[in-house]
Short mmCIF file of C-alpha atoms and ligand atoms in Angstrom, two decimals:
data_model
loop_
_atom_site.label_atom_id
_atom_site.label_comp_id
_atom_site.label_asym_id
_atom_site.label_seq_id
_atom_site.Cartn_x
_atom_site.Cartn_y
_atom_site.Cartn_z
CA MET A 5 40.70 122.38 244.71
CA SER A 6 40.94 125.76 243.04
CA ARG A 7 40.52 128.11 245.52
CA ASP A 8 42.38 128.37 248.82
CA TRP A 9 40.97 126.82 251.79
CA GLY A 10 41.74 129.62 253.45
CA SER A 11 40.14 132.06 251.69
CA LEU A 12 36.79 129.78 251.61
CA PHE A 13 35.76 130.85 255.62
CA ASP A 14 36.81 134.59 256.09
CA VAL A 15 37.29 133.71 259.98
CA ASP A 16 40.55 134.74 261.33
CA THR A 17 42.24 131.93 262.24
CA ASP A 18 44.95 129.38 260.44
CA PRO A 19 43.58 127.87 257.38
CA GLU A 20 45.20 124.40 258.17
CA ASP A 21 43.66 124.42 261.72
CA LEU A 22 40.28 124.40 260.66
CA LEU A 23 40.80 121.71 257.78
CA GLU A 24 42.33 119.48 260.66
CA HIS A 25 38.76 119.43 262.07
CA PHE A 26 36.99 118.55 258.94
CA ASP A 27 36.08 115.01 257.84
CA THR A 28 36.30 113.51 254.75
CA GLU A 29 33.35 112.03 253.32
CA TRP A 30 32.25 110.40 249.77
CA PHE A 31 28.97 111.26 247.83
CA ARG A 32 28.71 109.73 244.29
CA GLY A 33 32.22 109.40 243.37
CA GLN A 34 33.09 113.45 245.07
CA ARG A 35 34.71 114.05 248.02
CA TYR A 36 33.26 116.24 250.12
CA ARG A 37 34.20 117.57 253.97
CA HIS A 38 31.94 118.37 256.86
CA LEU A 39 32.39 119.59 260.53
CA SER A 40 31.13 117.28 263.05
CA ASP A 41 31.69 120.20 265.39
CA GLU A 42 31.31 123.98 265.66
CA ARG A 43 35.07 125.44 265.41
CA HIS A 44 36.35 129.00 265.35
CA GLY A 45 32.35 130.28 264.92
CA ILE A 46 31.91 127.80 261.82
CA GLU A 47 28.15 126.52 262.73
CA ARG A 48 28.51 121.98 263.06
CA GLY A 49 27.52 121.05 259.59
CA THR A 50 29.13 123.08 257.47
CA ALA A 51 30.33 120.94 254.73
CA VAL A 52 32.67 122.39 251.37
CA VAL A 53 31.73 120.33 248.14
CA GLY A 54 34.91 121.00 245.87
CA ASP A 55 34.93 124.78 246.93
CA THR A 56 31.85 125.57 247.32
CA VAL A 57 31.11 126.06 251.18
CA VAL A 58 27.58 125.34 252.79
CA ARG A 59 27.06 126.37 255.79
CA GLY A 60 25.28 124.65 258.82
CA TYR A 61 21.90 125.63 260.12
CA PRO A 62 22.90 127.15 264.04
CA SER A 63 21.47 125.88 266.58
CA MET A 64 18.90 128.09 268.54
CA PRO A 65 18.31 128.81 272.01
CA ARG A 66 14.70 127.43 273.36
CA ALA A 67 12.98 129.44 276.25
CA LEU A 68 11.91 127.20 279.21
CA VAL A 69 9.14 130.39 280.58
CA LEU A 70 8.04 131.94 276.98
CA GLU A 71 6.52 135.38 278.61
CA PRO A 72 10.23 136.55 280.10
CA ALA A 73 12.22 134.83 277.65
CA ILE A 74 10.53 136.61 274.59
CA ARG A 75 10.86 139.94 276.85
CA LYS A 76 14.57 139.04 276.85
CA THR A 77 15.25 137.75 273.61
CA PHE A 78 13.12 140.61 271.00
CA ASP A 79 12.81 144.09 270.90
CA GLY A 80 11.19 144.42 267.73
CA PRO A 81 8.28 142.35 265.51
CA VAL A 82 8.06 138.34 266.53
CA ALA A 83 7.35 136.08 263.79
CA ILE A 84 5.75 133.04 264.73
CA GLU A 85 5.63 129.88 262.72
CA GLU A 86 5.04 126.17 263.86
CA LYS A 87 8.49 124.11 264.37
CA LEU A 88 7.97 120.65 263.02
CA ASN A 89 9.57 117.56 264.42
CA GLY A 90 11.41 115.61 261.47
CA TYR A 91 15.19 116.73 260.54
CA ASN A 92 16.50 119.49 259.33
CA VAL A 93 17.82 119.62 255.76
CA ARG A 94 19.71 122.11 253.72
CA VAL A 95 19.08 121.88 249.87
CA ALA A 96 22.26 123.13 247.87
CA ARG A 97 22.76 122.99 244.19
CA ILE A 98 25.80 122.56 243.26
CA ASP A 99 27.41 122.31 239.70
CA GLY A 100 23.81 121.60 238.51
CA ASP A 101 23.04 118.99 241.31
CA LEU A 102 20.69 119.55 244.26
CA LEU A 103 22.58 117.54 247.16
CA ALA A 104 20.76 117.41 250.46
CA PHE A 105 22.72 117.72 253.99
CA THR A 106 21.78 116.50 257.42
CA ARG A 107 22.10 118.55 260.47
CA SER A 108 25.72 117.50 260.94
CA GLY A 109 26.67 117.94 257.44
CA PHE A 110 26.75 114.42 255.44
CA VAL A 111 25.07 114.29 252.28
CA CYS A 112 22.40 111.65 253.29
CA PRO A 113 21.26 109.44 249.94
CA TYR A 114 18.01 108.99 250.34
CA THR A 115 17.57 112.60 251.20
CA THR A 116 18.77 113.85 248.43
CA ARG A 117 16.82 111.50 246.65
CA LYS A 118 13.62 111.86 248.02
CA VAL A 119 14.51 116.07 248.13
CA GLU A 120 15.14 115.87 243.81
CA ALA A 121 11.74 113.97 243.83
CA LEU A 122 9.62 116.83 246.02
CA LEU A 123 10.95 119.70 244.81
CA ASP A 124 10.45 121.58 241.98
CA ALA A 125 13.55 123.44 242.83
CA ASP A 126 14.79 124.59 239.42
CA ALA A 127 13.94 127.95 238.98
CA PHE A 128 14.22 128.48 242.38
CA PHE A 129 17.71 127.44 242.07
CA ASP A 130 17.93 129.12 238.62
CA ASP A 131 17.60 132.87 240.04
CA HIS A 132 19.33 132.05 243.21
CA PRO A 133 22.04 130.02 243.15
CA GLU A 134 23.81 131.06 245.97
CA GLN A 135 21.26 130.74 248.37
CA MET A 136 20.49 127.13 250.32
CA LEU A 137 16.78 125.96 251.27
CA CYS A 138 16.70 125.03 254.70
CA GLY A 139 13.97 122.74 255.63
CA GLU A 140 12.44 119.83 257.60
CA LEU A 141 11.49 116.94 256.16
CA VAL A 142 9.03 115.07 257.77
CA GLY A 143 6.94 112.34 257.79
CA PRO A 144 5.96 108.86 258.45
CA GLU A 145 8.86 107.28 256.24
CA ASN A 146 11.64 108.78 257.28
CA PRO A 147 14.71 107.07 258.28
CA TYR A 148 15.62 109.21 261.09
CA THR A 149 12.18 110.62 263.09
CA ASP A 150 9.29 109.88 262.32
CA HIS A 151 6.96 111.87 263.41
CA ASP A 152 3.32 111.43 261.92
CA TYR A 153 1.49 114.61 260.54
CA SER A 154 -1.96 114.22 258.88
CA GLU A 155 -1.19 116.47 255.87
CA VAL A 156 1.78 114.39 254.61
CA GLU A 157 1.43 110.90 253.55
CA GLY A 158 5.14 109.41 253.13
CA VAL A 159 7.40 112.39 252.95
CA GLY A 160 7.33 115.82 252.81
CA PHE A 161 9.84 119.05 253.05
CA TYR A 162 9.14 122.06 254.42
CA VAL A 163 10.74 125.39 254.06
CA PHE A 164 11.56 127.45 257.29
CA GLY A 165 14.55 129.02 255.74
CA ILE A 166 16.48 130.47 252.93
CA ARG A 167 20.77 131.29 253.47
CA HIS A 168 23.21 132.27 252.01
CA ARG A 169 25.20 128.96 251.35
CA GLU A 170 28.42 130.59 251.54
CA SER A 171 27.91 133.38 254.41
CA GLY A 172 24.67 131.91 256.15
CA THR A 173 23.16 135.17 256.07
CA PRO A 174 19.31 134.82 256.47
CA MET A 175 16.62 135.82 254.12
CA GLY A 176 14.11 137.83 255.61
CA VAL A 177 10.60 136.35 257.07
CA GLU A 178 8.57 138.19 254.63
CA ARG A 179 10.94 138.04 251.73
CA ARG A 180 10.94 134.08 252.57
CA LEU A 181 7.74 133.40 252.62
CA ASP A 182 7.08 135.30 249.49
CA GLN A 183 9.89 133.24 247.29
CA CYS A 184 8.26 130.12 248.62
CA ALA A 185 5.00 131.30 247.01
CA THR A 186 6.49 132.41 244.21
CA TYR A 187 8.04 129.22 243.36
CA GLY A 188 5.64 126.71 244.78
CA LEU A 189 7.80 125.43 247.98
CA ASP A 190 5.87 124.52 250.81
CA SER A 191 6.87 125.95 253.76
CA VAL A 192 6.17 125.73 257.58
CA ASP A 193 2.64 127.48 258.85
CA HIS A 194 3.51 131.22 259.53
CA TYR A 195 1.17 132.37 262.33
CA GLY A 196 1.59 136.05 262.06
CA THR A 197 4.22 138.82 263.46
CA TYR A 198 3.37 140.33 266.42
CA THR A 199 4.79 142.87 269.03
CA PRO A 200 6.81 140.82 272.08
CA GLY A 201 4.17 141.69 274.63
CA ALA A 202 1.62 140.21 272.07
CA ALA A 203 3.70 137.56 270.53
CA VAL A 204 3.67 135.80 274.53
CA ASP A 205 -0.40 135.35 274.30
CA ALA A 206 -0.10 134.36 270.09
CA ALA A 207 2.49 131.87 271.23
CA ARG A 208 0.79 130.29 274.41
CA GLU A 209 -2.22 130.41 272.32
CA ARG A 210 -0.59 128.20 269.39
CA ILE A 211 1.29 125.93 271.97
CA ASP A 212 -2.34 124.89 273.49
CA ASP A 213 -3.56 124.30 270.38
CA LEU A 214 -0.53 122.18 268.99
CA ASN A 215 -0.60 120.38 272.05
CA ALA A 216 -3.75 118.94 271.10
CA ARG A 217 -3.09 118.09 268.11
CA GLY A 218 0.30 116.57 269.33
CA ARG A 219 2.11 118.73 267.21
CA GLU A 220 5.66 119.62 268.11
CA GLY A 221 6.03 123.67 269.33
CA VAL A 222 7.12 126.90 267.71
CA VAL A 223 9.71 128.91 266.60
CA LEU A 224 9.59 132.87 267.17
CA LYS A 225 11.83 134.69 264.92
CA SER A 226 12.74 138.29 264.81
CA THR A 227 11.72 139.47 260.87
CA ASP A 228 15.51 139.31 259.57
CA GLY A 229 15.56 135.97 259.62
CA GLU A 230 18.60 136.50 262.48
CA THR A 231 17.25 136.01 265.77
CA ALA A 232 15.14 132.75 266.60
CA LEU A 233 13.86 131.18 270.03
CA LYS A 234 11.82 127.54 270.10
CA TYR A 235 9.12 126.50 272.53
CA THR A 236 7.71 122.94 272.90
CA THR A 237 4.49 121.11 273.64
CA SER A 238 4.08 119.06 276.68
CA ALA A 239 2.78 116.22 273.93
CA ILE A 240 6.39 116.52 272.49
CA HIS A 241 8.25 116.24 275.79
CA ARG A 242 6.28 112.88 276.90
CA ALA A 243 6.76 111.95 273.17
CA ASP A 244 10.55 112.12 273.55
CA LEU A 245 10.59 110.47 276.49
CA GLU A 246 8.21 107.65 275.40
CA HIS A 247 11.13 107.13 273.03
CA ALA A 248 14.15 107.23 275.28
CA PHE A 249 12.38 105.32 277.49
CA GLU A 250 12.22 102.35 275.43
CA LEU A 251 15.33 102.37 274.43
CA PRO A 252 16.46 103.30 278.25
CA PHE A 253 20.11 102.75 278.01
CA ASP A 254 20.77 104.00 274.85
CA TYR A 255 19.97 107.56 275.71
CA GLY A 256 22.13 109.70 277.67
CA ARG A 257 20.41 111.14 281.06
CA ASP A 258 20.71 114.32 279.73
CA PHE A 259 18.01 113.77 276.92
CA VAL A 260 15.71 112.53 280.18
CA PHE A 261 17.03 115.26 282.68
CA THR A 262 15.94 118.38 279.88
CA ARG A 263 12.46 117.19 279.01
CA VAL A 264 11.71 116.63 282.72
CA ILE A 265 12.91 119.99 283.47
CA ARG A 266 10.80 121.66 279.96
CA GLU A 267 7.70 119.99 281.90
CA ALA A 268 8.52 121.56 285.21
CA PHE A 269 9.22 125.22 283.82
CA GLN A 270 5.98 124.99 281.90
CA ALA A 271 3.58 123.59 284.69
CA VAL A 272 4.91 126.62 286.93
CA GLU A 273 4.10 128.67 283.81
CA ARG A 274 0.54 127.50 282.45
CA ASP A 275 -1.05 125.07 285.45
CA ALA A 276 -2.93 127.29 287.51
CA SER A 277 -4.73 124.53 289.09
CA PRO A 278 -3.03 121.69 291.37
CA GLU A 279 -5.43 119.47 289.65
CA SER A 280 -3.78 120.15 286.05
CA VAL A 281 -0.15 119.84 287.93
CA SER A 282 -1.45 116.23 289.12
CA GLU A 283 -2.69 115.27 285.19
CA ARG A 284 0.65 116.30 284.26
CA ALA A 285 2.01 114.40 286.63
CA GLN A 286 0.66 111.49 285.87
CA GLU A 287 0.66 111.55 281.53
CA LEU A 288 4.29 111.91 282.66
CA GLY A 289 5.07 108.89 284.39
CA GLU A 290 3.25 106.80 281.64
CA ALA A 291 5.57 108.45 279.52
CA ILE A 292 8.59 106.74 281.31
CA LEU A 293 7.36 103.05 282.61
CA GLU A 294 5.08 102.25 280.35
CA PRO A 295 7.95 101.89 277.56
CA ALA A 296 10.56 100.81 279.43
CA VAL A 297 8.06 97.86 280.52
CA GLU A 298 7.58 96.49 276.98
CA THR A 299 11.24 96.89 276.08
CA ILE A 300 12.22 94.50 278.57
CA ARG A 301 9.56 92.19 277.84
CA ALA A 302 10.84 92.83 274.25
CA VAL A 303 14.21 91.49 275.22
CA ASP A 304 12.69 88.80 276.99
CA ALA A 305 11.19 87.36 273.95
CA GLY A 306 14.05 87.91 271.96
CA GLU A 307 12.83 90.58 269.79
CA PRO A 308 15.18 93.24 268.29
CA VAL A 309 14.76 96.95 269.91
CA GLY A 310 15.59 99.65 268.66
CA GLU A 311 13.99 102.50 266.59
CA THR A 312 11.90 101.10 263.64
CA HIS A 313 11.85 103.58 260.27
CA THR A 314 9.90 102.55 257.05
CA VAL A 315 11.31 104.14 254.20
CA ARG A 316 10.10 103.98 250.22
CA GLY A 317 11.52 104.27 246.94
CA ASP A 318 14.51 103.10 243.89
CA PRO A 319 15.59 100.01 245.57
CA GLN A 320 19.01 101.16 244.49
CA VAL A 321 18.86 104.39 246.64
CA LEU A 322 17.25 102.50 249.34
CA ASP A 323 20.38 99.81 249.83
CA ASP A 324 22.91 102.86 249.32
CA LEU A 325 20.76 104.10 252.47
CA LEU A 326 21.45 101.05 254.82
CA SER A 327 25.04 100.82 253.69
CA TYR A 328 25.25 104.70 254.52
CA PHE A 329 24.18 103.61 258.29
CA ARG A 330 25.81 100.60 258.36
CA GLU A 331 29.39 102.31 257.56
CA GLN A 332 28.44 104.63 260.36
CA GLY A 333 28.63 101.33 262.50
CA LEU A 334 24.78 101.25 262.92
CA GLU A 335 23.62 97.39 263.25
CA LEU A 336 20.55 96.94 261.03
CA HIS A 337 17.32 94.29 261.53
CA VAL A 338 15.68 94.60 258.11
CA GLU A 339 12.12 93.37 258.53
CA ARG A 340 10.33 93.45 255.57
CA ASP A 341 12.13 94.48 252.18
CA ASP A 342 9.30 94.37 249.63
CA THR A 343 8.52 96.37 246.38
CA ASP A 344 5.27 98.23 245.47
CA GLY A 345 5.15 98.89 241.85
CA ASP A 346 9.07 100.28 240.76
CA GLN A 347 9.23 101.42 244.41
CA GLY A 348 11.38 99.36 247.00
CA VAL A 349 9.62 99.39 250.95
CA VAL A 350 11.86 98.29 253.63
CA THR A 351 11.28 98.43 257.46
CA PHE A 352 14.66 98.20 259.63
CA THR A 353 15.41 98.92 262.90
CA LYS A 354 18.60 100.39 264.16
CA ILE A 355 19.58 98.11 266.81
CA ALA A 356 19.99 99.75 269.73
CA GLN A 357 23.04 97.47 271.42
CA SER A 358 23.31 98.98 274.92
CA THR A 359 19.56 98.38 275.71
CA ARG A 360 19.61 95.01 274.52
CA ASP A 361 22.84 93.76 275.78
CA LYS A 362 22.61 95.67 279.31
CA THR A 363 18.62 94.52 279.49
CA ARG A 364 19.71 91.17 278.65
CA TYR A 365 22.46 91.35 281.16
CA TYR A 366 19.90 92.18 284.46
CA LEU A 367 17.34 89.40 283.17
CA GLU A 368 19.89 87.23 283.47
CA GLY A 369 20.31 88.18 286.67
CA GLY A 370 23.29 90.49 286.53
CA THR A 371 23.52 92.74 289.28
CA LEU A 372 24.20 96.42 289.78
CA ASP A 373 26.85 98.56 292.57
CA GLU A 374 24.81 100.85 293.11
P1 LIG B 2 19.73 122.71 268.24
O1 LIG B 2 18.88 123.96 267.68
O2 LIG B 2 20.54 123.14 269.28
O3 LIG B 2 20.54 122.43 267.12
P2 LIG B 2 18.45 120.65 267.76
O4 LIG B 2 19.18 119.65 267.10
O5 LIG B 2 17.96 119.13 269.35
O6 LIG B 2 18.74 121.70 268.48
P3 LIG B 2 15.84 121.04 267.57
O7 LIG B 2 15.37 121.14 269.33
O8 LIG B 2 14.48 120.25 266.64
O9 LIG B 2 17.32 120.79 266.91
O10 LIG B 2 15.39 122.41 267.27
C1 LIG B 2 16.01 123.37 265.85
C2 LIG B 2 15.67 122.75 264.69
O11 LIG B 2 13.95 122.78 264.34
C3 LIG B 2 16.19 123.39 263.78
O12 LIG B 2 17.14 123.31 263.55
C4 LIG B 2 15.41 122.50 262.63
O13 LIG B 2 15.79 121.49 261.96
C5 LIG B 2 14.30 122.62 263.26
N1 LIG B 2 12.63 123.53 263.00
C6 LIG B 2 11.76 123.13 262.64
N2 LIG B 2 10.57 123.97 262.39
C7 LIG B 2 11.58 125.14 262.45
C8 LIG B 2 11.07 126.21 262.40
N3 LIG B 2 9.90 127.05 261.60
N4 LIG B 2 12.02 127.28 262.24
C9 LIG B 2 13.14 126.86 262.77
N5 LIG B 2 13.77 124.89 262.74
C10 LIG B 2 12.70 124.44 262.42
MG1 LIG B 3 13.81 118.79 265.80
#
């Protein structure tokens, strides 16, 4: 490393102490480091490749009740954007190569290849070598979070932020949208910029529409891109709960509790009539019980349980992806391994070991001390 480690980050801390918290990984024969937990104000997911720093994408607060949260968070114009449900990817060009970093700062072999194929980002990085593109990788052919979007066939990448890779400073919202248009980069939908007062109704209207279409929610941002607030639909709370109860012993209790609480506050703010609360309650109950019942039946029938994903691409890259997951300690079950022209198509399940083992134990008469 040619630059002194301590000078990479402009923070007042012992460089050795900071370095200690980074994990070392390899990508295409090159060593890099990444930070799995926030430290000294340096975001989780920050990576260092050679002597290039790629800052993590910051965590953003969530509103449970829109109206007061918007009032408290913003004192100037508020941009409203769609919140897409996929996984967070930062793309940077380092020594001529595009690299795609996941939220926790790993360079993912599959994502890097997909982004190379999806993005025509040369012109952007020629003009802005110090910037990184922050976006959501969405679509059904997705090894992490697959959510169907009617406009996305395999996978798509939608930019929601452009930041200086080393300082993390965001570009303002208007300029970012402009840059996306100039360089032909897909952007998340932008619904307009409002005064904080007007943003409440605008966000509610968008939420109702997104909810009806089974989409995730909105992100509200100050126009300089520094302050952000997220708020999600009932549809996604239910989808999250279905997913969690499909693998009841692998998802933490916190995960479940937070979704139920989101629904409770949303009901208080939005459901004027007792009927709408009971409709919400009915749907919530179904989202919880039905998937759990199905999973218990599946384990009883000896079927693999876990998160199933399909990915498509260069067979070598798909092999690399599966090895990368196995190295991270995941047990995989491959259901399909085909080719489609010169592309591989692989369907695999990340086995949910706790759910499988505990469910089996109870089915065989295991008891609980409770
Ligand atoms: P946290 O914000 O605490 O890290 P998390 O990792 O669980 O939470 P989410 O609840 O999905 O993430 O919310 C934040 C994420 O939403 C961002 O990291 C980003 O990946 C995603 N996202 C989708 N659309 C947008 C958007 N328009 N603007 C910003 N982020 C977006
Ligand atoms: Mg998300």
